[in-house]
Amino acid sequence: MITPDQTLHDFVLTLLTDDAARSAFAADPGSCLSAAGLDDITATDVSDVIPLVVDYAPRAST
């Protein structure tokens, strides 16, 4: 779930782990970023940091 005042890292982590958030972002990135309090971030910025977040995201244990 996308919540106000998230860090960019938290926002991207949510996109990676939450299908509904990912769908909402795909439909309207600007609104999702604004709702998260990330008005100064663009969809391109999000795309640029996804690889960095993936590198540091906790792994699900098997």
PDB file of N, CA, C and O in Angstrom:
ATOM      1  N   MET A   1       0.844  -1.181   0.000  1.00  0.00           N
ATOM      2  CA  MET A   1       0.000   0.000   0.000  1.00  0.00           C
ATOM      3  C   MET A   1       0.888   1.241   0.000  1.00  0.00           C
ATOM      4  O   MET A   1       1.851   1.332   0.739  1.00  0.00           O
ATOM      5  N   ILE A   2       0.536   2.172  -0.835  1.00  0.00           N
ATOM      6  CA  ILE A   2       1.285   3.423  -0.919  1.00  0.00           C
ATOM      7  C   ILE A   2       0.711   4.385   0.119  1.00  0.00           C
ATOM      8  O   ILE A   2      -0.483   4.633   0.157  1.00  0.00           O
ATOM      9  N   THR A   3       1.580   4.888   0.974  1.00  0.00           N
ATOM     10  CA  THR A   3       1.144   5.791   2.033  1.00  0.00           C
ATOM     11  C   THR A   3       1.905   7.110   1.934  1.00  0.00           C
ATOM     12  O   THR A   3       2.986   7.166   1.362  1.00  0.00           O
ATOM     13  N   PRO A   4       1.342   8.169   2.514  1.00  0.00           N
ATOM     14  CA  PRO A   4       2.019   9.477   2.467  1.00  0.00           C
ATOM     15  C   PRO A   4       3.362   9.440   3.196  1.00  0.00           C
ATOM     16  O   PRO A   4       3.544   8.677   4.137  1.00  0.00           O
ATOM     17  N   ASP A   5       4.263  10.284   2.755  1.00  0.00           N
ATOM     18  CA  ASP A   5       5.562  10.479   3.405  1.00  0.00           C
ATOM     19  C   ASP A   5       6.446   9.239   3.411  1.00  0.00           C
ATOM     20  O   ASP A   5       7.139   8.966   4.381  1.00  0.00           O
ATOM     21  N   GLN A   6       6.415   8.491   2.334  1.00  0.00           N
ATOM     22  CA  GLN A   6       7.331   7.361   2.188  1.00  0.00           C
ATOM     23  C   GLN A   6       8.661   7.857   1.648  1.00  0.00           C
ATOM     24  O   GLN A   6       8.725   8.869   0.958  1.00  0.00           O
ATOM     25  N   THR A   7       9.714   7.117   1.938  1.00  0.00           N
ATOM     26  CA  THR A   7      10.979   7.377   1.258  1.00  0.00           C
ATOM     27  C   THR A   7      10.884   6.756  -0.131  1.00  0.00           C
ATOM     28  O   THR A   7      10.023   5.892  -0.382  1.00  0.00           O
ATOM     29  N   LEU A   8      11.745   7.165  -1.024  1.00  0.00           N
ATOM     30  CA  LEU A   8      11.761   6.572  -2.355  1.00  0.00           C
ATOM     31  C   LEU A   8      12.045   5.081  -2.259  1.00  0.00           C
ATOM     32  O   LEU A   8      11.424   4.275  -2.953  1.00  0.00           O
ATOM     33  N   HIS A   9      12.948   4.696  -1.370  1.00  0.00           N
ATOM     34  CA  HIS A   9      13.263   3.279  -1.173  1.00  0.00           C
ATOM     35  C   HIS A   9      12.012   2.509  -0.759  1.00  0.00           C
ATOM     36  O   HIS A   9      11.704   1.452  -1.312  1.00  0.00           O
ATOM     37  N   ASP A  10      11.274   3.021   0.224  1.00  0.00           N
ATOM     38  CA  ASP A  10      10.052   2.358   0.682  1.00  0.00           C
ATOM     39  C   ASP A  10       9.018   2.265  -0.438  1.00  0.00           C
ATOM     40  O   ASP A  10       8.353   1.242  -0.596  1.00  0.00           O
ATOM     41  N   PHE A  11       8.888   3.334  -1.190  1.00  0.00           N
ATOM     42  CA  PHE A  11       7.940   3.367  -2.297  1.00  0.00           C
ATOM     43  C   PHE A  11       8.263   2.277  -3.313  1.00  0.00           C
ATOM     44  O   PHE A  11       7.391   1.507  -3.716  1.00  0.00           O
ATOM     45  N   VAL A  12       9.515   2.183  -3.719  1.00  0.00           N
ATOM     46  CA  VAL A  12       9.924   1.182  -4.710  1.00  0.00           C
ATOM     47  C   VAL A  12       9.778  -0.219  -4.134  1.00  0.00           C
ATOM     48  O   VAL A  12       9.318  -1.136  -4.828  1.00  0.00           O
ATOM     49  N   LEU A  13      10.123  -0.412  -2.879  1.00  0.00           N
ATOM     50  CA  LEU A  13       9.960  -1.714  -2.253  1.00  0.00           C
ATOM     51  C   LEU A  13       8.487  -2.134  -2.273  1.00  0.00           C
ATOM     52  O   LEU A  13       8.166  -3.292  -2.549  1.00  0.00           O
ATOM     53  N   THR A  14       7.598  -1.186  -2.033  1.00  0.00           N
ATOM     54  CA  THR A  14       6.165  -1.475  -2.108  1.00  0.00           C
ATOM     55  C   THR A  14       5.780  -1.885  -3.522  1.00  0.00           C
ATOM     56  O   THR A  14       5.031  -2.853  -3.712  1.00  0.00           O
ATOM     57  N   LEU A  15       6.299  -1.201  -4.510  1.00  0.00           N
ATOM     58  CA  LEU A  15       5.999  -1.561  -5.897  1.00  0.00           C
ATOM     59  C   LEU A  15       6.472  -2.970  -6.224  1.00  0.00           C
ATOM     60  O   LEU A  15       5.820  -3.698  -6.982  1.00  0.00           O
ATOM     61  N   LEU A  16       7.584  -3.354  -5.653  1.00  0.00           N
ATOM     62  CA  LEU A  16       8.148  -4.679  -5.928  1.00  0.00           C
ATOM     63  C   LEU A  16       7.388  -5.803  -5.235  1.00  0.00           C
ATOM     64  O   LEU A  16       7.444  -6.951  -5.674  1.00  0.00           O
ATOM     65  N   THR A  17       6.684  -5.472  -4.165  1.00  0.00           N
ATOM     66  CA  THR A  17       6.055  -6.519  -3.351  1.00  0.00           C
ATOM     67  C   THR A  17       4.535  -6.478  -3.325  1.00  0.00           C
ATOM     68  O   THR A  17       3.920  -7.387  -2.775  1.00  0.00           O
ATOM     69  N   ASP A  18       3.917  -5.466  -3.905  1.00  0.00           N
ATOM     70  CA  ASP A  18       2.465  -5.296  -3.811  1.00  0.00           C
ATOM     71  C   ASP A  18       1.879  -5.133  -5.212  1.00  0.00           C
ATOM     72  O   ASP A  18       2.092  -4.108  -5.864  1.00  0.00           O
ATOM     73  N   ASP A  19       1.134  -6.147  -5.655  1.00  0.00           N
ATOM     74  CA  ASP A  19       0.568  -6.122  -7.005  1.00  0.00           C
ATOM     75  C   ASP A  19      -0.366  -4.935  -7.224  1.00  0.00           C
ATOM     76  O   ASP A  19      -0.359  -4.326  -8.294  1.00  0.00           O
ATOM     77  N   ALA A  20      -1.179  -4.606  -6.226  1.00  0.00           N
ATOM     78  CA  ALA A  20      -2.125  -3.494  -6.368  1.00  0.00           C
ATOM     79  C   ALA A  20      -1.381  -2.164  -6.517  1.00  0.00           C
ATOM     80  O   ALA A  20      -1.756  -1.326  -7.343  1.00  0.00           O
ATOM     81  N   ALA A  21      -0.335  -1.980  -5.732  1.00  0.00           N
ATOM     82  CA  ALA A  21       0.458  -0.750  -5.825  1.00  0.00           C
ATOM     83  C   ALA A  21       1.141  -0.656  -7.182  1.00  0.00           C
ATOM     84  O   ALA A  21       1.184   0.409  -7.791  1.00  0.00           O
ATOM     85  N   ARG A  22       1.653  -1.782  -7.657  1.00  0.00           N
ATOM     86  CA  ARG A  22       2.324  -1.806  -8.963  1.00  0.00           C
ATOM     87  C   ARG A  22       1.327  -1.465 -10.078  1.00  0.00           C
ATOM     88  O   ARG A  22       1.635  -0.684 -10.981  1.00  0.00           O
ATOM     89  N   SER A  23       0.112  -2.002  -9.996  1.00  0.00           N
ATOM     90  CA  SER A  23      -0.914  -1.715 -11.002  1.00  0.00           C
ATOM     91  C   SER A  23      -1.315  -0.243 -10.956  1.00  0.00           C
ATOM     92  O   SER A  23      -1.489   0.392 -12.000  1.00  0.00           O
ATOM     93  N   ALA A  24      -1.487   0.285  -9.756  1.00  0.00           N
ATOM     94  CA  ALA A  24      -1.854   1.696  -9.608  1.00  0.00           C
ATOM     95  C   ALA A  24      -0.763   2.598 -10.168  1.00  0.00           C
ATOM     96  O   ALA A  24      -1.052   3.591 -10.851  1.00  0.00           O
ATOM     97  N   PHE A  25       0.489   2.251  -9.899  1.00  0.00           N
ATOM     98  CA  PHE A  25       1.610   3.048 -10.408  1.00  0.00           C
ATOM     99  C   PHE A  25       1.674   2.984 -11.930  1.00  0.00           C
ATOM    100  O   PHE A  25       1.894   4.001 -12.593  1.00  0.00           O
ATOM    101  N   ALA A  26       1.442   1.811 -12.483  1.00  0.00           N
ATOM    102  CA  ALA A  26       1.461   1.665 -13.943  1.00  0.00           C
ATOM    103  C   ALA A  26       0.358   2.497 -14.587  1.00  0.00           C
ATOM    104  O   ALA A  26       0.563   3.080 -15.657  1.00  0.00           O
ATOM    105  N   ALA A  27      -0.790   2.586 -13.929  1.00  0.00           N
ATOM    106  CA  ALA A  27      -1.923   3.336 -14.473  1.00  0.00           C
ATOM    107  C   ALA A  27      -1.736   4.845 -14.353  1.00  0.00           C
ATOM    108  O   ALA A  27      -2.128   5.593 -15.253  1.00  0.00           O
ATOM    109  N   ASP A  28      -1.132   5.296 -13.247  1.00  0.00           N
ATOM    110  CA  ASP A  28      -0.991   6.743 -13.021  1.00  0.00           C
ATOM    111  C   ASP A  28       0.183   7.022 -12.089  1.00  0.00           C
ATOM    112  O   ASP A  28      -0.007   7.270 -10.897  1.00  0.00           O
ATOM    113  N   PRO A  29       1.403   6.982 -12.623  1.00  0.00           N
ATOM    114  CA  PRO A  29       2.587   7.163 -11.783  1.00  0.00           C
ATOM    115  C   PRO A  29       2.599   8.481 -11.010  1.00  0.00           C
ATOM    116  O   PRO A  29       2.942   8.514  -9.829  1.00  0.00           O
ATOM    117  N   GLY A  30       2.203   9.549 -11.658  1.00  0.00           N
ATOM    118  CA  GLY A  30       2.248  10.861 -11.004  1.00  0.00           C
ATOM    119  C   GLY A  30       1.368  10.931  -9.774  1.00  0.00           C
ATOM    120  O   GLY A  30       1.770  11.460  -8.732  1.00  0.00           O
ATOM    121  N   SER A  31       0.171  10.402  -9.877  1.00  0.00           N
ATOM    122  CA  SER A  31      -0.740  10.410  -8.724  1.00  0.00           C
ATOM    123  C   SER A  31      -0.217   9.552  -7.589  1.00  0.00           C
ATOM    124  O   SER A  31      -0.338   9.916  -6.417  1.00  0.00           O
ATOM    125  N   CYS A  32       0.351   8.407  -7.922  1.00  0.00           N
ATOM    126  CA  CYS A  32       0.901   7.521  -6.885  1.00  0.00           C
ATOM    127  C   CYS A  32       2.080   8.187  -6.172  1.00  0.00           C
ATOM    128  O   CYS A  32       2.179   8.117  -4.945  1.00  0.00           O
ATOM    129  N   LEU A  33       2.937   8.818  -6.930  1.00  0.00           N
ATOM    130  CA  LEU A  33       4.076   9.505  -6.328  1.00  0.00           C
ATOM    131  C   LEU A  33       3.608  10.652  -5.453  1.00  0.00           C
ATOM    132  O   LEU A  33       4.109  10.839  -4.342  1.00  0.00           O
ATOM    133  N   SER A  34       2.625  11.392  -5.917  1.00  0.00           N
ATOM    134  CA  SER A  34       2.088  12.501  -5.135  1.00  0.00           C
ATOM    135  C   SER A  34       1.441  11.992  -3.850  1.00  0.00           C
ATOM    136  O   SER A  34       1.638  12.572  -2.779  1.00  0.00           O
ATOM    137  N   ALA A  35       0.680  10.917  -3.936  1.00  0.00           N
ATOM    138  CA  ALA A  35       0.025  10.339  -2.759  1.00  0.00           C
ATOM    139  C   ALA A  35       1.039   9.856  -1.731  1.00  0.00           C
ATOM    140  O   ALA A  35       0.756   9.845  -0.530  1.00  0.00           O
ATOM    141  N   ALA A  36       2.217   9.474  -2.194  1.00  0.00           N
ATOM    142  CA  ALA A  36       3.270   9.008  -1.297  1.00  0.00           C
ATOM    143  C   ALA A  36       4.116  10.157  -0.760  1.00  0.00           C
ATOM    144  O   ALA A  36       5.062   9.934   0.001  1.00  0.00           O
ATOM    145  N   GLY A  37       3.791  11.384  -1.170  1.00  0.00           N
ATOM    146  CA  GLY A  37       4.568  12.535  -0.718  1.00  0.00           C
ATOM    147  C   GLY A  37       5.868  12.708  -1.479  1.00  0.00           C
ATOM    148  O   GLY A  37       6.800  13.361  -1.017  1.00  0.00           O
ATOM    149  N   LEU A  38       5.935  12.118  -2.662  1.00  0.00           N
ATOM    150  CA  LEU A  38       7.156  12.167  -3.476  1.00  0.00           C
ATOM    151  C   LEU A  38       6.925  13.019  -4.721  1.00  0.00           C
ATOM    152  O   LEU A  38       7.232  12.620  -5.840  1.00  0.00           O
ATOM    153  N   ASP A  39       6.412  14.227  -4.522  1.00  0.00           N
ATOM    154  CA  ASP A  39       6.087  15.107  -5.638  1.00  0.00           C
ATOM    155  C   ASP A  39       7.295  15.498  -6.482  1.00  0.00           C
ATOM    156  O   ASP A  39       7.143  15.855  -7.647  1.00  0.00           O
ATOM    157  N   ASP A  40       8.479  15.433  -5.911  1.00  0.00           N
ATOM    158  CA  ASP A  40       9.678  15.841  -6.629  1.00  0.00           C
ATOM    159  C   ASP A  40      10.357  14.680  -7.357  1.00  0.00           C
ATOM    160  O   ASP A  40      11.429  14.834  -7.921  1.00  0.00           O
ATOM    161  N   ILE A  41       9.710  13.513  -7.365  1.00  0.00           N
ATOM    162  CA  ILE A  41      10.248  12.309  -8.011  1.00  0.00           C
ATOM    163  C   ILE A  41       9.432  12.025  -9.259  1.00  0.00           C
ATOM    164  O   ILE A  41       8.221  12.211  -9.281  1.00  0.00           O
ATOM    165  N   THR A  42      10.096  11.530 -10.307  1.00  0.00           N
ATOM    166  CA  THR A  42       9.405  11.167 -11.541  1.00  0.00           C
ATOM    167  C   THR A  42       9.387   9.653 -11.706  1.00  0.00           C
ATOM    168  O   THR A  42      10.126   8.929 -11.030  1.00  0.00           O
ATOM    169  N   ALA A  43       8.561   9.185 -12.633  1.00  0.00           N
ATOM    170  CA  ALA A  43       8.516   7.750 -12.936  1.00  0.00           C
ATOM    171  C   ALA A  43       9.882   7.270 -13.421  1.00  0.00           C
ATOM    172  O   ALA A  43      10.294   6.143 -13.129  1.00  0.00           O
ATOM    173  N   THR A  44      10.592   8.119 -14.133  1.00  0.00           N
ATOM    174  CA  THR A  44      11.942   7.767 -14.586  1.00  0.00           C
ATOM    175  C   THR A  44      12.879   7.581 -13.400  1.00  0.00           C
ATOM    176  O   THR A  44      13.695   6.645 -13.383  1.00  0.00           O
ATOM    177  N   ASP A  45      12.760   8.444 -12.401  1.00  0.00           N
ATOM    178  CA  ASP A  45      13.571   8.290 -11.188  1.00  0.00           C
ATOM    179  C   ASP A  45      13.298   6.938 -10.532  1.00  0.00           C
ATOM    180  O   ASP A  45      14.227   6.251 -10.088  1.00  0.00           O
ATOM    181  N   VAL A  46      12.012   6.570 -10.476  1.00  0.00           N
ATOM    182  CA  VAL A  46      11.647   5.280  -9.876  1.00  0.00           C
ATOM    183  C   VAL A  46      12.297   4.147 -10.661  1.00  0.00           C
ATOM    184  O   VAL A  46      12.917   3.241 -10.081  1.00  0.00           O
ATOM    185  N   SER A  47      12.203   4.194 -11.977  1.00  0.00           N
ATOM    186  CA  SER A  47      12.820   3.158 -12.813  1.00  0.00           C
ATOM    187  C   SER A  47      14.319   3.075 -12.591  1.00  0.00           C
ATOM    188  O   SER A  47      14.900   1.978 -12.573  1.00  0.00           O
ATOM    189  N   ASP A  48      14.948   4.220 -12.395  1.00  0.00           N
ATOM    190  CA  ASP A  48      16.396   4.256 -12.199  1.00  0.00           C
ATOM    191  C   ASP A  48      16.840   3.626 -10.886  1.00  0.00           C
ATOM    192  O   ASP A  48      17.934   3.072 -10.809  1.00  0.00           O
ATOM    193  N   VAL A  49      15.996   3.707  -9.848  1.00  0.00           N
ATOM    194  CA  VAL A  49      16.427   3.177  -8.548  1.00  0.00           C
ATOM    195  C   VAL A  49      15.953   1.755  -8.279  1.00  0.00           C
ATOM    196  O   VAL A  49      16.405   1.137  -7.319  1.00  0.00           O
ATOM    197  N   ILE A  50      15.076   1.211  -9.121  1.00  0.00           N
ATOM    198  CA  ILE A  50      14.603  -0.159  -8.892  1.00  0.00           C
ATOM    199  C   ILE A  50      15.762  -1.140  -8.746  1.00  0.00           C
ATOM    200  O   ILE A  50      15.767  -1.936  -7.800  1.00  0.00           O
ATOM    201  N   PRO A  51      16.776  -1.123  -9.623  1.00  0.00           N
ATOM    202  CA  PRO A  51      17.876  -2.082  -9.457  1.00  0.00           C
ATOM    203  C   PRO A  51      18.601  -1.933  -8.111  1.00  0.00           C
ATOM    204  O   PRO A  51      19.036  -2.921  -7.517  1.00  0.00           O
ATOM    205  N   LEU A  52      18.710  -0.717  -7.619  1.00  0.00           N
ATOM    206  CA  LEU A  52      19.376  -0.495  -6.335  1.00  0.00           C
ATOM    207  C   LEU A  52      18.556  -1.064  -5.186  1.00  0.00           C
ATOM    208  O   LEU A  52      19.100  -1.675  -4.263  1.00  0.00           O
ATOM    209  N   VAL A  53      17.247  -0.875  -5.239  1.00  0.00           N
ATOM    210  CA  VAL A  53      16.377  -1.392  -4.180  1.00  0.00           C
ATOM    211  C   VAL A  53      16.365  -2.917  -4.215  1.00  0.00           C
ATOM    212  O   VAL A  53      16.410  -3.567  -3.175  1.00  0.00           O
ATOM    213  N   VAL A  54      16.322  -3.483  -5.412  1.00  0.00           N
ATOM    214  CA  VAL A  54      16.326  -4.943  -5.535  1.00  0.00           C
ATOM    215  C   VAL A  54      17.588  -5.522  -4.894  1.00  0.00           C
ATOM    216  O   VAL A  54      17.524  -6.551  -4.214  1.00  0.00           O
ATOM    217  N   ASP A  55      18.717  -4.854  -5.072  1.00  0.00           N
ATOM    218  CA  ASP A  55      19.966  -5.335  -4.502  1.00  0.00           C
ATOM    219  C   ASP A  55      19.929  -5.381  -2.977  1.00  0.00           C
ATOM    220  O   ASP A  55      20.597  -6.206  -2.367  1.00  0.00           O
ATOM    221  N   TYR A  56      19.168  -4.502  -2.355  1.00  0.00           N
ATOM    222  CA  TYR A  56      19.137  -4.409  -0.897  1.00  0.00           C
ATOM    223  C   TYR A  56      17.827  -4.865  -0.272  1.00  0.00           C
ATOM    224  O   TYR A  56      17.684  -4.815   0.953  1.00  0.00           O
ATOM    225  N   ALA A  57      16.885  -5.320  -1.088  1.00  0.00           N
ATOM    226  CA  ALA A  57      15.602  -5.785  -0.568  1.00  0.00           C
ATOM    227  C   ALA A  57      15.799  -7.093   0.184  1.00  0.00           C
ATOM    228  O   ALA A  57      16.591  -7.940  -0.217  1.00  0.00           O
ATOM    229  N   PRO A  58      15.074  -7.251   1.279  1.00  0.00           N
ATOM    230  CA  PRO A  58      15.161  -8.513   2.015  1.00  0.00           C
ATOM    231  C   PRO A  58      14.668  -9.661   1.122  1.00  0.00           C
ATOM    232  O   PRO A  58      13.705  -9.497   0.378  1.00  0.00           O
ATOM    233  N   ARG A  59      15.332 -10.760   1.213  1.00  0.00           N
ATOM    234  CA  ARG A  59      14.965 -11.936   0.444  1.00  0.00           C
ATOM    235  C   ARG A  59      13.972 -12.776   1.244  1.00  0.00           C
ATOM    236  O   ARG A  59      14.105 -12.919   2.444  1.00  0.00           O
ATOM    237  N   ALA A  60      12.992 -13.324   0.536  1.00  0.00           N
ATOM    238  CA  ALA A  60      12.051 -14.223   1.196  1.00  0.00           C
ATOM    239  C   ALA A  60      12.764 -15.528   1.500  1.00  0.00           C
ATOM    240  O   ALA A  60      13.509 -16.054   0.682  1.00  0.00           O
ATOM    241  N   SER A  61      12.585 -16.024   2.704  1.00  0.00           N
ATOM    242  CA  SER A  61      13.242 -17.283   3.068  1.00  0.00           C
ATOM    243  C   SER A  61      12.447 -18.448   2.501  1.00  0.00           C
ATOM    244  O   SER A  61      11.227 -18.415   2.416  1.00  0.00           O
ATOM    245  N   THR A  62      13.172 -19.474   2.091  1.00  0.00           N
ATOM    246  CA  THR A  62      12.511 -20.645   1.509  1.00  0.00           C
ATOM    247  C   THR A  62      12.657 -21.837   2.390  1.00  0.00           C
ATOM    248  O   THR A  62      13.451 -21.942   3.238  1.00  0.00           O
TER     249      THR A  62
END
